[in-house]
XYZ file of C-alpha atoms in Angstrom:
194
model
C 37.601 27.430 5.304
C 34.670 28.657 7.337
C 32.901 31.196 5.154
C 29.846 32.778 6.665
C 26.588 32.887 4.802
C 25.672 36.518 5.263
C 24.329 38.360 2.257
C 26.747 41.011 1.112
C 25.986 43.719 -1.431
C 22.821 42.030 -2.616
C 24.449 38.666 -3.320
C 22.368 35.704 -2.123
C 23.249 33.307 0.650
C 23.141 29.532 0.255
C 19.764 29.557 2.055
C 18.348 32.297 -0.168
C 19.572 30.642 -3.379
C 18.208 27.224 -2.401
C 14.871 28.747 -1.407
C 14.552 30.755 -4.625
C 15.417 27.703 -6.747
C 12.986 25.625 -4.629
C 15.641 23.106 -3.586
C 15.596 23.715 0.184
C 16.462 20.073 0.882
C 19.923 20.668 -0.621
C 20.770 23.572 1.706
C 22.902 21.704 4.259
C 24.913 19.924 1.578
C 25.386 23.163 -0.387
C 26.515 24.954 2.770
C 29.048 22.189 3.525
C 30.387 22.310 -0.056
C 30.678 26.099 0.104
C 32.377 25.989 3.509
C 34.911 23.495 2.153
C 35.966 25.254 -1.058
C 33.701 28.269 -1.539
C 36.494 30.736 -0.891
C 38.495 29.329 -3.818
C 35.450 29.373 -6.095
C 34.660 32.933 -4.996
C 38.182 34.133 -5.818
C 38.044 32.481 -9.232
C 34.434 33.082 -10.344
C 32.854 35.531 -7.877
C 30.672 34.998 -4.839
C 27.387 34.692 -6.749
C 28.755 31.945 -9.011
C 30.348 30.167 -6.028
C 27.096 30.157 -4.042
C 25.073 28.971 -7.027
C 27.746 26.408 -7.930
C 27.493 24.973 -4.408
C 23.709 24.744 -4.724
C 24.008 23.114 -8.152
C 26.526 20.553 -6.858
C 24.354 19.813 -3.809
C 21.288 19.242 -5.978
C 23.167 16.782 -8.153
C 24.714 14.880 -5.264
C 21.480 14.658 -3.274
C 19.530 13.691 -6.386
C 17.024 16.477 -5.842
C 17.251 17.395 -9.470
C 19.754 19.866 -10.771
C 18.293 23.255 -11.706
C 18.607 24.063 -15.385
C 21.650 26.152 -16.319
C 19.427 28.923 -17.630
C 17.405 28.959 -14.407
C 20.398 30.542 -12.665
C 20.540 33.324 -15.232
C 16.837 33.989 -14.876
C 16.624 33.804 -11.081
C 19.904 35.537 -10.217
C 21.183 37.350 -13.286
C 24.179 35.026 -13.195
C 26.287 33.761 -16.063
C 25.515 30.019 -16.354
C 29.054 29.223 -17.548
C 30.571 30.796 -14.420
C 28.147 28.856 -12.200
C 29.064 25.589 -13.939
C 32.781 26.394 -13.639
C 32.395 27.160 -9.922
C 30.479 23.895 -9.485
C 33.307 22.012 -11.228
C 35.945 23.667 -9.042
C 34.003 22.753 -5.893
C 33.567 19.172 -7.148
C 37.287 18.922 -7.863
C 38.119 19.883 -4.275
C 35.447 17.638 -2.787
C 36.235 14.518 -4.801
C 33.793 12.346 -6.714
C 30.761 10.460 -5.462
C 30.595 6.668 -5.804
C 30.004 5.106 -9.198
C 26.395 5.171 -10.409
C 26.213 1.340 -10.328
C 27.249 1.306 -6.674
C 24.609 3.916 -5.818
C 21.908 1.916 -7.648
C 22.946 -1.296 -5.885
C 22.762 0.363 -2.465
C 19.389 1.889 -3.319
C 18.000 -1.540 -4.294
C 19.284 -3.096 -1.061
C 17.672 -0.279 0.897
C 14.325 -0.801 -0.851
C 14.403 -4.533 -0.058
C 15.263 -3.870 3.590
C 12.472 -1.262 3.861
C 9.950 -3.675 2.316
C 10.927 -6.457 4.693
C 10.791 -4.081 7.664
C 7.301 -2.959 6.626
C 6.205 -6.615 6.368
C 7.642 -7.464 9.797
C 6.016 -4.402 11.370
C 2.655 -5.475 9.915
C 3.106 -8.870 11.540
C 3.772 -10.802 8.370
C 6.277 -13.583 8.818
C 7.268 -13.873 5.177
C 9.157 -11.279 3.209
C 7.852 -9.517 0.139
C 7.243 -11.567 -2.981
C 10.053 -10.489 -5.267
C 11.149 -13.634 -7.147
C 12.822 -12.928 -10.438
C 13.017 -9.187 -9.848
C 16.124 -7.032 -9.671
C 15.252 -6.365 -6.052
C 15.425 -10.081 -5.236
C 19.040 -10.052 -6.373
C 19.843 -6.943 -4.327
C 19.678 -8.588 -0.903
C 19.288 -12.362 -1.355
C 20.394 -13.259 2.176
C 17.922 -10.868 3.775
C 15.096 -12.062 1.522
C 15.899 -15.705 2.191
C 15.938 -15.122 5.931
C 12.650 -13.226 5.811
C 10.966 -15.846 3.659
C 12.054 -19.069 5.343
C 11.209 -19.422 8.993
C 10.385 -23.100 8.613
C 12.872 -25.729 7.503
C 10.796 -28.067 5.333
C 13.110 -31.029 6.073
C 12.746 -30.866 9.838
C 9.650 -28.704 10.400
C 11.838 -26.749 12.784
C 11.090 -23.041 12.968
C 13.939 -20.570 12.801
C 13.663 -17.245 14.565
C 12.308 -14.497 12.366
C 13.705 -11.074 11.771
C 13.348 -8.528 14.532
C 11.959 -5.103 13.673
C 14.593 -3.283 15.769
C 17.467 -5.058 14.017
C 15.891 -4.343 10.632
C 15.463 -0.648 11.516
C 19.161 -0.502 12.433
C 20.026 -2.182 9.126
C 17.853 0.298 7.196
C 19.554 3.228 8.972
C 22.998 1.832 8.073
C 21.959 1.408 4.442
C 20.574 4.967 4.363
C 23.894 6.300 5.682
C 25.812 4.170 3.158
C 23.643 5.480 0.327
C 24.156 9.077 1.442
C 27.918 8.506 1.634
C 27.941 7.004 -1.866
C 25.895 9.861 -3.373
C 27.798 12.677 -1.666
C 31.294 11.245 -1.802
C 33.577 10.725 1.164
C 34.839 14.266 1.691
C 31.468 16.008 1.246
C 29.775 13.450 3.495
C 32.390 14.193 6.182
C 31.867 17.953 5.729
C 28.090 17.604 6.092
C 28.301 15.438 9.184
C 31.114 17.384 10.885
C 28.726 20.319 11.239
C 26.014 18.283 12.972
């Protein structure tokens, strides 16, 4: 819908609101959410509530930590119920993120891949020692490949993992995790602007 983020009549912009709430890392996501459905939220709840609702939604979806409802009232003299309602309207138009279990599973896989990459970059040939942990179950194939370069039956060495391939895998997992946390439509909105 292409709203601009200029302050009008003393109402804050996405940037100003994120800065004042100390959640600057959520700015791009909040801007994308506002650009997608901010006009509708503004018509229904007012511009201030729409801007703050976009920031609130962005904080939740990026896992920065959602500002307390009362923090909006204190920082912006805004009605918390209107901010929450604007957030809900934006979320309705953006669609849901992935299920929490899917997000946790992706996060665990990412941690395993990052640990193995760190080990390979340090010159270690074996992967991290994670037997019996939840992380070991997150990426068993990757762990097995990192941990077994030598076939004990034949004493034949298998090629190890390459750092470049692992970095690519980590980048893919990071993108997958971001997609899961943001949801498909919001992820597309964020990355269409880049």
